[in-house]
mmCIF file of C-alpha atoms in Angstrom:
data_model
loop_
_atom_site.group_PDB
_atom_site.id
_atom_site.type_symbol
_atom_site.label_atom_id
_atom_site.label_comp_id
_atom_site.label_asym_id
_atom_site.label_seq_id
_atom_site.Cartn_x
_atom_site.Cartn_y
_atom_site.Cartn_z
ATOM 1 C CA UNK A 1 33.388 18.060 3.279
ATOM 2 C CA UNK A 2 30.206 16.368 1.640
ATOM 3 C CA UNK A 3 28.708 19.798 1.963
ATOM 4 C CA UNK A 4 31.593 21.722 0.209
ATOM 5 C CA UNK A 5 31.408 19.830 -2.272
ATOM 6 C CA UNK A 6 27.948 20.034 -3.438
ATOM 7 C CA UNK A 7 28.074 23.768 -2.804
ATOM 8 C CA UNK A 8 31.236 24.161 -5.539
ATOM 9 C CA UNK A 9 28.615 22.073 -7.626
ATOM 10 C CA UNK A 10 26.256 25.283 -7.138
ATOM 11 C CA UNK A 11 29.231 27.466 -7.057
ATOM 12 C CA UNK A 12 29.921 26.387 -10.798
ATOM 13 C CA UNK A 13 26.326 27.289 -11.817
ATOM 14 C CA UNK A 14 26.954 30.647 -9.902
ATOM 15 C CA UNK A 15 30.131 31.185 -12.842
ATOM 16 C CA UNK A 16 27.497 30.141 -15.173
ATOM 17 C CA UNK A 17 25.333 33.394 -14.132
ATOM 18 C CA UNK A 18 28.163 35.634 -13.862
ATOM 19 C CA UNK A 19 29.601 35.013 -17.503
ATOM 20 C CA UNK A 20 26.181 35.340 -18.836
ATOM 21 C CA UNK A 21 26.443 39.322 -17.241
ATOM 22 C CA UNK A 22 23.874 37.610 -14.717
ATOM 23 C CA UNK A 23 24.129 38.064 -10.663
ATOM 24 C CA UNK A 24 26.333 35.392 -10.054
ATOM 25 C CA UNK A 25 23.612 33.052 -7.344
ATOM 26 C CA UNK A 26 23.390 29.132 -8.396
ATOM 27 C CA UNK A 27 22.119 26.061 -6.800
ATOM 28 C CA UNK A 28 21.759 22.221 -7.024
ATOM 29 C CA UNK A 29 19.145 20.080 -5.508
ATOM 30 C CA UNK A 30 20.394 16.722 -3.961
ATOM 31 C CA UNK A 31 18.668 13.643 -3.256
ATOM 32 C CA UNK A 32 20.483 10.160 -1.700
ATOM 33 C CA UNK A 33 23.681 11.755 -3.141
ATOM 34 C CA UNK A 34 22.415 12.484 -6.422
ATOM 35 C CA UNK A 35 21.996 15.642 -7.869
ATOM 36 C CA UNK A 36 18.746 16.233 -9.091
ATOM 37 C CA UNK A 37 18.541 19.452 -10.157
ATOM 38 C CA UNK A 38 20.916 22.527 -10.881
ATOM 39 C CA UNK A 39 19.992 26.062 -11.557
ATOM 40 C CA UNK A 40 21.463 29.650 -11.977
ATOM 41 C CA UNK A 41 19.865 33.005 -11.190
ATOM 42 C CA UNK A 42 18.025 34.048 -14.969
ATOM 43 C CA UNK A 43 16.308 37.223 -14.639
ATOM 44 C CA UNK A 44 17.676 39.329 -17.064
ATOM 45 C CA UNK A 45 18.174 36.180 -19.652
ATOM 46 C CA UNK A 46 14.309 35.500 -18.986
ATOM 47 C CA UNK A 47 13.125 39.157 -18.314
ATOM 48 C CA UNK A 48 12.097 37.765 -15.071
ATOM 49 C CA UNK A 49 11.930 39.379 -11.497
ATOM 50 C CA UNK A 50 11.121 35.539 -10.364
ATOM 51 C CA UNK A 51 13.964 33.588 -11.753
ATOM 52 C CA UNK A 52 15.751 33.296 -9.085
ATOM 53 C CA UNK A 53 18.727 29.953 -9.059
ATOM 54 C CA UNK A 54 16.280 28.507 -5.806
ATOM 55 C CA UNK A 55 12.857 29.511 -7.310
ATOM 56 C CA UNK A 56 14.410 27.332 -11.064
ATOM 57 C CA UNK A 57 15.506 24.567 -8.680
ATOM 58 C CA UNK A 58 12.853 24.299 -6.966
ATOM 59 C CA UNK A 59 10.291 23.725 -9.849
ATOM 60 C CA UNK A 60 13.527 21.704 -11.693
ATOM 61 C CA UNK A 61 13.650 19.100 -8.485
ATOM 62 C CA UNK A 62 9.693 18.705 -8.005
ATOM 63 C CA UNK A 63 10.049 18.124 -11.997
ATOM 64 C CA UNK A 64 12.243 14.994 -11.795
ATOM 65 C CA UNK A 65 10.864 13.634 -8.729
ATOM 66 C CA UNK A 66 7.522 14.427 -10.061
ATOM 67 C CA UNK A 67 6.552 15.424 -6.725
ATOM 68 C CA UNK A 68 5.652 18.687 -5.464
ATOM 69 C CA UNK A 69 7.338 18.227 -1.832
ATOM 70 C CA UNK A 70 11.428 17.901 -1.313
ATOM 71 C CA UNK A 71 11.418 16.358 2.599
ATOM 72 C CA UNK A 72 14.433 14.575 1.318
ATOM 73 C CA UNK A 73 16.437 16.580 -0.180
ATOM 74 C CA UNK A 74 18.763 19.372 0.449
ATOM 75 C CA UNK A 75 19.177 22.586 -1.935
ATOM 76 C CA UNK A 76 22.774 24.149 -1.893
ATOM 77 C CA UNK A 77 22.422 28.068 -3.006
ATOM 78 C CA UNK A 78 25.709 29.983 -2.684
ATOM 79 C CA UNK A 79 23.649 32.675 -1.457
ATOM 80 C CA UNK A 80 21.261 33.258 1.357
ATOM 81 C CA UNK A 81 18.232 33.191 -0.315
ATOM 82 C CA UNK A 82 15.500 36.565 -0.278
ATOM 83 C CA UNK A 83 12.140 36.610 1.144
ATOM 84 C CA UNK A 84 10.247 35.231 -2.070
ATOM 85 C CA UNK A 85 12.656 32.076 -2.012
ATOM 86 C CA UNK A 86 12.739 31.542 1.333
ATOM 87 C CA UNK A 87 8.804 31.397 0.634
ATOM 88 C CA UNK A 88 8.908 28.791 -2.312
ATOM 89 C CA UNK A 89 11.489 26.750 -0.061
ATOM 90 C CA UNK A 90 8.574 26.524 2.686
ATOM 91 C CA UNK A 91 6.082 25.714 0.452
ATOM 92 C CA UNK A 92 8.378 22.844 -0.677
ATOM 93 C CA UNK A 93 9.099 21.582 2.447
ATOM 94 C CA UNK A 94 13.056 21.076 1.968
ATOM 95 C CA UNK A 95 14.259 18.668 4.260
ATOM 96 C CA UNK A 96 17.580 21.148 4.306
ATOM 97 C CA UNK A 97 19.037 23.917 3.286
ATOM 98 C CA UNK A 98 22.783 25.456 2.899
ATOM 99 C CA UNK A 99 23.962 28.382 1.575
ATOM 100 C CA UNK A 100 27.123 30.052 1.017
ATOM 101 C CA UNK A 101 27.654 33.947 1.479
ATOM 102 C CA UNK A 102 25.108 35.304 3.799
ATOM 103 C CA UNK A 103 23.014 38.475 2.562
ATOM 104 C CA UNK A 104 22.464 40.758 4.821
ATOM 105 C CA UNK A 105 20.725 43.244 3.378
ATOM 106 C CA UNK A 106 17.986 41.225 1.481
ATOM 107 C CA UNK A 107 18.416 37.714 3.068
ATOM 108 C CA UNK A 108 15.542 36.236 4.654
ATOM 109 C CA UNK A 109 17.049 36.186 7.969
ATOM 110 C CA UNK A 110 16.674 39.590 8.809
ATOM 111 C CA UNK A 111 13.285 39.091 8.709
ATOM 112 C CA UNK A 112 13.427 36.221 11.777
ATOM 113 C CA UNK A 113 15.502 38.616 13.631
ATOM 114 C CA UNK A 114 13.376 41.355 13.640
ATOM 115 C CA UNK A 115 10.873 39.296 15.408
ATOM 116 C CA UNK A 116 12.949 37.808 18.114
ATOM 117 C CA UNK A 117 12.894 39.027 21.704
ATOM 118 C CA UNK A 118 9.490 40.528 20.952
ATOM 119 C CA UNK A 119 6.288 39.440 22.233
ATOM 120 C CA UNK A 120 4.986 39.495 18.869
ATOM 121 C CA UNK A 121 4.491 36.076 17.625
ATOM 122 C CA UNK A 122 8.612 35.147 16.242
ATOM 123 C CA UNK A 123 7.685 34.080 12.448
ATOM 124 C CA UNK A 124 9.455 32.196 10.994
ATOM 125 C CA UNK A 125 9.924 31.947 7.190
ATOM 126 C CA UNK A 126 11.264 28.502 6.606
ATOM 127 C CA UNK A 127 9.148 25.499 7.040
ATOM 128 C CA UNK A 128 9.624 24.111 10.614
ATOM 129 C CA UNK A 129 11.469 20.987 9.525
ATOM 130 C CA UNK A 130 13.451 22.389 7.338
ATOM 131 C CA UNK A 131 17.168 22.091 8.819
ATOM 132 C CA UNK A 132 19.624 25.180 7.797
ATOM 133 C CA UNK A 133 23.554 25.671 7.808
ATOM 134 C CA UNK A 134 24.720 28.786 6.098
ATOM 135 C CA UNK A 135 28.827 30.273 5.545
ATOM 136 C CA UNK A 136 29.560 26.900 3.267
ATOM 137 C CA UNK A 137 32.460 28.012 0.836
ATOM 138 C CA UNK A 138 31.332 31.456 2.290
ATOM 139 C CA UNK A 139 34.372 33.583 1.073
ATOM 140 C CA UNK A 140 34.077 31.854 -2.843
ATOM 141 C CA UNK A 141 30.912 32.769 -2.758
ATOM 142 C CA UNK A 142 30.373 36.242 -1.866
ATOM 143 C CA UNK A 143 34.351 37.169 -3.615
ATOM 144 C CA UNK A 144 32.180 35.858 -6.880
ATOM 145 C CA UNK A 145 29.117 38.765 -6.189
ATOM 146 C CA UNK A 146 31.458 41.547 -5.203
ATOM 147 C CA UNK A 147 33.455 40.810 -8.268
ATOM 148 C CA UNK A 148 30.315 40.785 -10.290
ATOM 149 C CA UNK A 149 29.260 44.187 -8.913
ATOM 150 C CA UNK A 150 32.641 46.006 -9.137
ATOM 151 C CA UNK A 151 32.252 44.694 -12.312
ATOM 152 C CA UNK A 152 29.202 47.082 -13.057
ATOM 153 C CA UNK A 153 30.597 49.921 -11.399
ATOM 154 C CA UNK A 154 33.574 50.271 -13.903
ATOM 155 C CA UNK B 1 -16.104 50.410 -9.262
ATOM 156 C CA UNK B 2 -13.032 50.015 -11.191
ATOM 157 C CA UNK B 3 -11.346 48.077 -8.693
ATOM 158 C CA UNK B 4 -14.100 45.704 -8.427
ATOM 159 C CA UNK B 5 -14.279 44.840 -12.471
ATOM 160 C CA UNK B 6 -10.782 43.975 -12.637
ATOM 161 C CA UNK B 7 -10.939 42.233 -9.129
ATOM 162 C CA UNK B 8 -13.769 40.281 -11.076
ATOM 163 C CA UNK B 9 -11.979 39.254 -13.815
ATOM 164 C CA UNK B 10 -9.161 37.955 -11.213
ATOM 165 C CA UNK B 11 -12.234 35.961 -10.017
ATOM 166 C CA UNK B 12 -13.303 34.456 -13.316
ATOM 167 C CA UNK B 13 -9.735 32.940 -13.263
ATOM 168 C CA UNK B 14 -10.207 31.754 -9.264
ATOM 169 C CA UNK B 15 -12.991 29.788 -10.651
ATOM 170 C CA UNK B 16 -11.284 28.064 -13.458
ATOM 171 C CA UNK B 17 -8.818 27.162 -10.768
ATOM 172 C CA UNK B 18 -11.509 25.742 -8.719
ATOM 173 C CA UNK B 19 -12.627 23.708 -11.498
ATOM 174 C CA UNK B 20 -9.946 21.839 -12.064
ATOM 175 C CA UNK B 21 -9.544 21.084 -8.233
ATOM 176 C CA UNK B 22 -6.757 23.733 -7.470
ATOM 177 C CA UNK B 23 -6.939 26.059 -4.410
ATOM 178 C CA UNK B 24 -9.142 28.919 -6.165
ATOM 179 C CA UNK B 25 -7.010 31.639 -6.309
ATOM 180 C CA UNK B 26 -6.578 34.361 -9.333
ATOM 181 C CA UNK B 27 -5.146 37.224 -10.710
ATOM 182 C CA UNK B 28 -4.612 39.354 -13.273
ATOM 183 C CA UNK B 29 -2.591 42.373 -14.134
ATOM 184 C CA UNK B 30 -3.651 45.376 -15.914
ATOM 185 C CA UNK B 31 -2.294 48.259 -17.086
ATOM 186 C CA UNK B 32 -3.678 51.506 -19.017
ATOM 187 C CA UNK B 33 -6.849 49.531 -18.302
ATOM 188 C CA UNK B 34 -5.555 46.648 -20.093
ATOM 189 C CA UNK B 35 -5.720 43.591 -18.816
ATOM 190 C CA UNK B 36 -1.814 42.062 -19.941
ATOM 191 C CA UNK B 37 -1.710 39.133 -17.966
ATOM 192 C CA UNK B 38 -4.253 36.956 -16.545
ATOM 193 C CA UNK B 39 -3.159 33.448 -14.084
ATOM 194 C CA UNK B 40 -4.499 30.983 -11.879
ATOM 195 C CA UNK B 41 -3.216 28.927 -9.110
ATOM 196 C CA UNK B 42 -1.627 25.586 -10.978
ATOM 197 C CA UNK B 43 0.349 24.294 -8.189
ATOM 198 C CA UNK B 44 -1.095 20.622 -8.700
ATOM 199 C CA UNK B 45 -1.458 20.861 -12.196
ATOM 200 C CA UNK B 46 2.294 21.557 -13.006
ATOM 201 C CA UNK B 47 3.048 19.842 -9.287
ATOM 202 C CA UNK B 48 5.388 22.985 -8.279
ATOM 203 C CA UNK B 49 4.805 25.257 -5.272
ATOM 204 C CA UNK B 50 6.057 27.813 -6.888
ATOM 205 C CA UNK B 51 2.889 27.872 -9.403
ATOM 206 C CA UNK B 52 1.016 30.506 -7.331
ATOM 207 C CA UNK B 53 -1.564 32.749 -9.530
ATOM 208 C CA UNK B 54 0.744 35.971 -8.770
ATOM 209 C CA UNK B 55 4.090 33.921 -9.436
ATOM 210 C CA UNK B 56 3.037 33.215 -12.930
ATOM 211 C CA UNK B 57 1.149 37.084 -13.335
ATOM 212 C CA UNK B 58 4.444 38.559 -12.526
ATOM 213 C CA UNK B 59 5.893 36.412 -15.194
ATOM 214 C CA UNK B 60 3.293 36.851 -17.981
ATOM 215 C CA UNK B 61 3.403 40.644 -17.834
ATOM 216 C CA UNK B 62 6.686 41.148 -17.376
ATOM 217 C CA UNK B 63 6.727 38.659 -20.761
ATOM 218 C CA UNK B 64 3.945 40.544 -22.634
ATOM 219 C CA UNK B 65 5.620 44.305 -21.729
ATOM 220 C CA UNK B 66 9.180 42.994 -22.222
ATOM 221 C CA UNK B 67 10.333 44.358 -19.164
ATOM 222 C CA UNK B 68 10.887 42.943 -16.011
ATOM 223 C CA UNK B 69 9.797 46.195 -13.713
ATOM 224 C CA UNK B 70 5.622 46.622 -13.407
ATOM 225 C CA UNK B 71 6.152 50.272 -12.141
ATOM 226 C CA UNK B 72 2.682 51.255 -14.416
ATOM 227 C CA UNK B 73 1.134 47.948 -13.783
ATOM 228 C CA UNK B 74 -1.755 46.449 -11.022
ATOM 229 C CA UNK B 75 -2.068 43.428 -10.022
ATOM 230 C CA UNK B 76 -5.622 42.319 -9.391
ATOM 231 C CA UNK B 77 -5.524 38.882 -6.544
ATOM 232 C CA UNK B 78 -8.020 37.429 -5.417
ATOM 233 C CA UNK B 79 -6.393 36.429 -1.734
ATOM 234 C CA UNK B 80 -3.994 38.008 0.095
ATOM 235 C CA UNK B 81 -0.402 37.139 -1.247
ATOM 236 C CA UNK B 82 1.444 34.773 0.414
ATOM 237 C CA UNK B 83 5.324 35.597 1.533
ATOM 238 C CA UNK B 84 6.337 34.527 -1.568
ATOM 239 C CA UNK B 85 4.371 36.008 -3.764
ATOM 240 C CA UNK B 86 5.102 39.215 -1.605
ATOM 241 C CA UNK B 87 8.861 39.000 -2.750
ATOM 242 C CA UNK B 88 8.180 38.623 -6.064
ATOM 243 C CA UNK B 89 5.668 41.564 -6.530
ATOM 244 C CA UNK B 90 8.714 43.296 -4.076
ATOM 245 C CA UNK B 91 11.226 42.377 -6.893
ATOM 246 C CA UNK B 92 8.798 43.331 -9.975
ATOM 247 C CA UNK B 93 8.453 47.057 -8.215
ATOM 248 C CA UNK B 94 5.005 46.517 -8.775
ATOM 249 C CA UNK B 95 3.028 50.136 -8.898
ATOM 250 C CA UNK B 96 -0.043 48.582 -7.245
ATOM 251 C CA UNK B 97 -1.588 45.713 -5.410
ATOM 252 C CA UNK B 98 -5.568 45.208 -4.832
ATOM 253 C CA UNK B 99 -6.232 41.556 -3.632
ATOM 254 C CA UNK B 100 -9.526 40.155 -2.200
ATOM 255 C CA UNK B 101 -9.739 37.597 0.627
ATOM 256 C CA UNK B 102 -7.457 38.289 3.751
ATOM 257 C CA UNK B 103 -5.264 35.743 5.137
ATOM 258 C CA UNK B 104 -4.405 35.648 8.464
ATOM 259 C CA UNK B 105 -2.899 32.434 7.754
ATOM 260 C CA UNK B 106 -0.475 32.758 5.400
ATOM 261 C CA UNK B 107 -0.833 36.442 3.876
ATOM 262 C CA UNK B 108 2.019 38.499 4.229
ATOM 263 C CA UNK B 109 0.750 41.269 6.072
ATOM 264 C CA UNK B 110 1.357 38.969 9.114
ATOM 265 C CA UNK B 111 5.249 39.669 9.397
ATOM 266 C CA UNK B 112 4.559 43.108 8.857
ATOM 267 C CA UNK B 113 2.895 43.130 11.941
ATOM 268 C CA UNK B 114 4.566 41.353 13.681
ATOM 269 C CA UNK B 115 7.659 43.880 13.754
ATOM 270 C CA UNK B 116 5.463 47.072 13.882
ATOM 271 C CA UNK B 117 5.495 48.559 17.677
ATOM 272 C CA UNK B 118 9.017 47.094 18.450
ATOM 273 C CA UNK B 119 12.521 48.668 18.441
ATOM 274 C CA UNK B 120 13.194 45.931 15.344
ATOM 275 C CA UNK B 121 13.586 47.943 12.049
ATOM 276 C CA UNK B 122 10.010 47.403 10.511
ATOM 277 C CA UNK B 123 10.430 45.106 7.668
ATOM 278 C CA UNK B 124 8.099 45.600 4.992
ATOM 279 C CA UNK B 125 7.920 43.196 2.110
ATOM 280 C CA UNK B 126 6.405 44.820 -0.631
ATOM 281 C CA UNK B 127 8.857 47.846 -2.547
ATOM 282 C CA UNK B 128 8.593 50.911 -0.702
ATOM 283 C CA UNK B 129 6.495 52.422 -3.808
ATOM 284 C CA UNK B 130 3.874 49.710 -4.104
ATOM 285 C CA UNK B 131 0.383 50.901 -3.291
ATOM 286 C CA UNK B 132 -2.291 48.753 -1.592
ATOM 287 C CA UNK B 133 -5.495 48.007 -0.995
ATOM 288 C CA UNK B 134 -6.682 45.047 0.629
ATOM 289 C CA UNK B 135 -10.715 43.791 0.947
ATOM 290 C CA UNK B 136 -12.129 44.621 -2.684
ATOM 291 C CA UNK B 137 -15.138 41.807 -3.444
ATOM 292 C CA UNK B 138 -13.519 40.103 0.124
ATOM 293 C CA UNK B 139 -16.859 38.254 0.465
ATOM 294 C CA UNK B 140 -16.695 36.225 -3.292
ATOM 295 C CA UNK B 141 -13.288 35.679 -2.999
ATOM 296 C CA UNK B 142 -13.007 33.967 0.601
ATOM 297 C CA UNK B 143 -16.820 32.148 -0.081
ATOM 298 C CA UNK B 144 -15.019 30.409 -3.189
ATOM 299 C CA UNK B 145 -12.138 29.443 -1.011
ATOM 300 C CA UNK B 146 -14.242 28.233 1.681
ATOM 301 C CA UNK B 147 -16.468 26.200 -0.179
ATOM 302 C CA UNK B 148 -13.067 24.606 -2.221
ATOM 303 C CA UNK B 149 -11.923 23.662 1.073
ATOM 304 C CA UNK B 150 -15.411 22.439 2.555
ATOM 305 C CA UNK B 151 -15.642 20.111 -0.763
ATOM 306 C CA UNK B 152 -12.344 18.331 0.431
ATOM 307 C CA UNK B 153 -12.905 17.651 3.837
ATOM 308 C CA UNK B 154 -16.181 16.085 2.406
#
């Protein structure tokens, strides 16, 4: 319920993206109920490969807290965030993490599963601590990106 | 020869890092033997993780070419990129990546490893296209390090 609602919070930044022509991915950074930062996916806007919604949130929440590590707060992302986000998410720390549609082709948990079952050391991407729920508002979510890319197709 | 000027001037921005007490880590990114972009760890100067020397390369070139692919470009680093970093030079398409210092630690080279030998798909980080060379000046670029992270134990 609490988490539903915080994720149509980064759903609207998503609808942001999309009617800017950019892939539809936002997020919002909660603290103690508050939101403390909100962000949509920029890289065409900015010309920039690294503007990613999380990476923008990220920097957006250490901004206001004026703190470089977010053990308290949670980032909603209606998408399963890639490899370089799931990186700048460890390096911050996040006490928690939920996302929406899950990506399966460039989400960072296909990188965890490769590694399971092996005897090679399992590594994991996010910080240990970091607790994660994904599939929140799931359908709204990934109905937003196929729209978007049917979209480009026509 | 080549490799190691430009790895030098990724260097000469490692130190300015060091000086003003930031992990010493630079890079810079060159293309037609031009040197486009130059960027130094500033994670506690601008207190964001996401401040990593090849974070804000990838930016500044794509900036100065007004483009967000670096299919022509090089990046010059003077450590091994982290996971993050690795992303974002994925995303950028970079055309070719020479860093320094290894790092066992945190480089991303680990997860590579880690699926290679098993029935897991192998999941490389870096585009398909990006070439790499790893070890160029190693010695200067992990002493600097190591003395940075002597000074603060001390």
């Amino acid at each position: 319920m609490h988490d539903e609602f915080y994720m149509q919070q980064a759903y609207k930044e998503a609808v942001i993206a999309y009617n800017k022509g950019e892939i539809p991915v936002g997020a919002v950074v909660v603290v103690q109920d508050k939101i403390i930062a909100r962000a949509h996916n920029q890289t065409e806007q900015l010309l920039d490969v690294t503007a990613h919604a999380e990476i923008l949130a990220v920097t957006g929440a250490a901004n206001y807290l004026g703190a470089k590590y977010l053990n308290q707060c949670t980032m909603y992302v209606t998408l399963e965030p890639c490899v370089m986000c799931a990186g700048a998410i460890a390096w911050s720390q996040l006490g928690r993490l939920v996302f929406g549609a899950y990506d399966v082709k460039r989400g960072f948990s296909r990188i965890e599963s490769a590694t399971e079952g092996t005897n090679n050391k399992v590594t994991k991407l996010l910080h240990p601590k970091t607790l994660q729920v994904g599939g929140v508002l799931e359908n709204e979510c990934a109905e937003l990106l196929q729209r978007f890319f049917q979209k480009l197709r026509n």
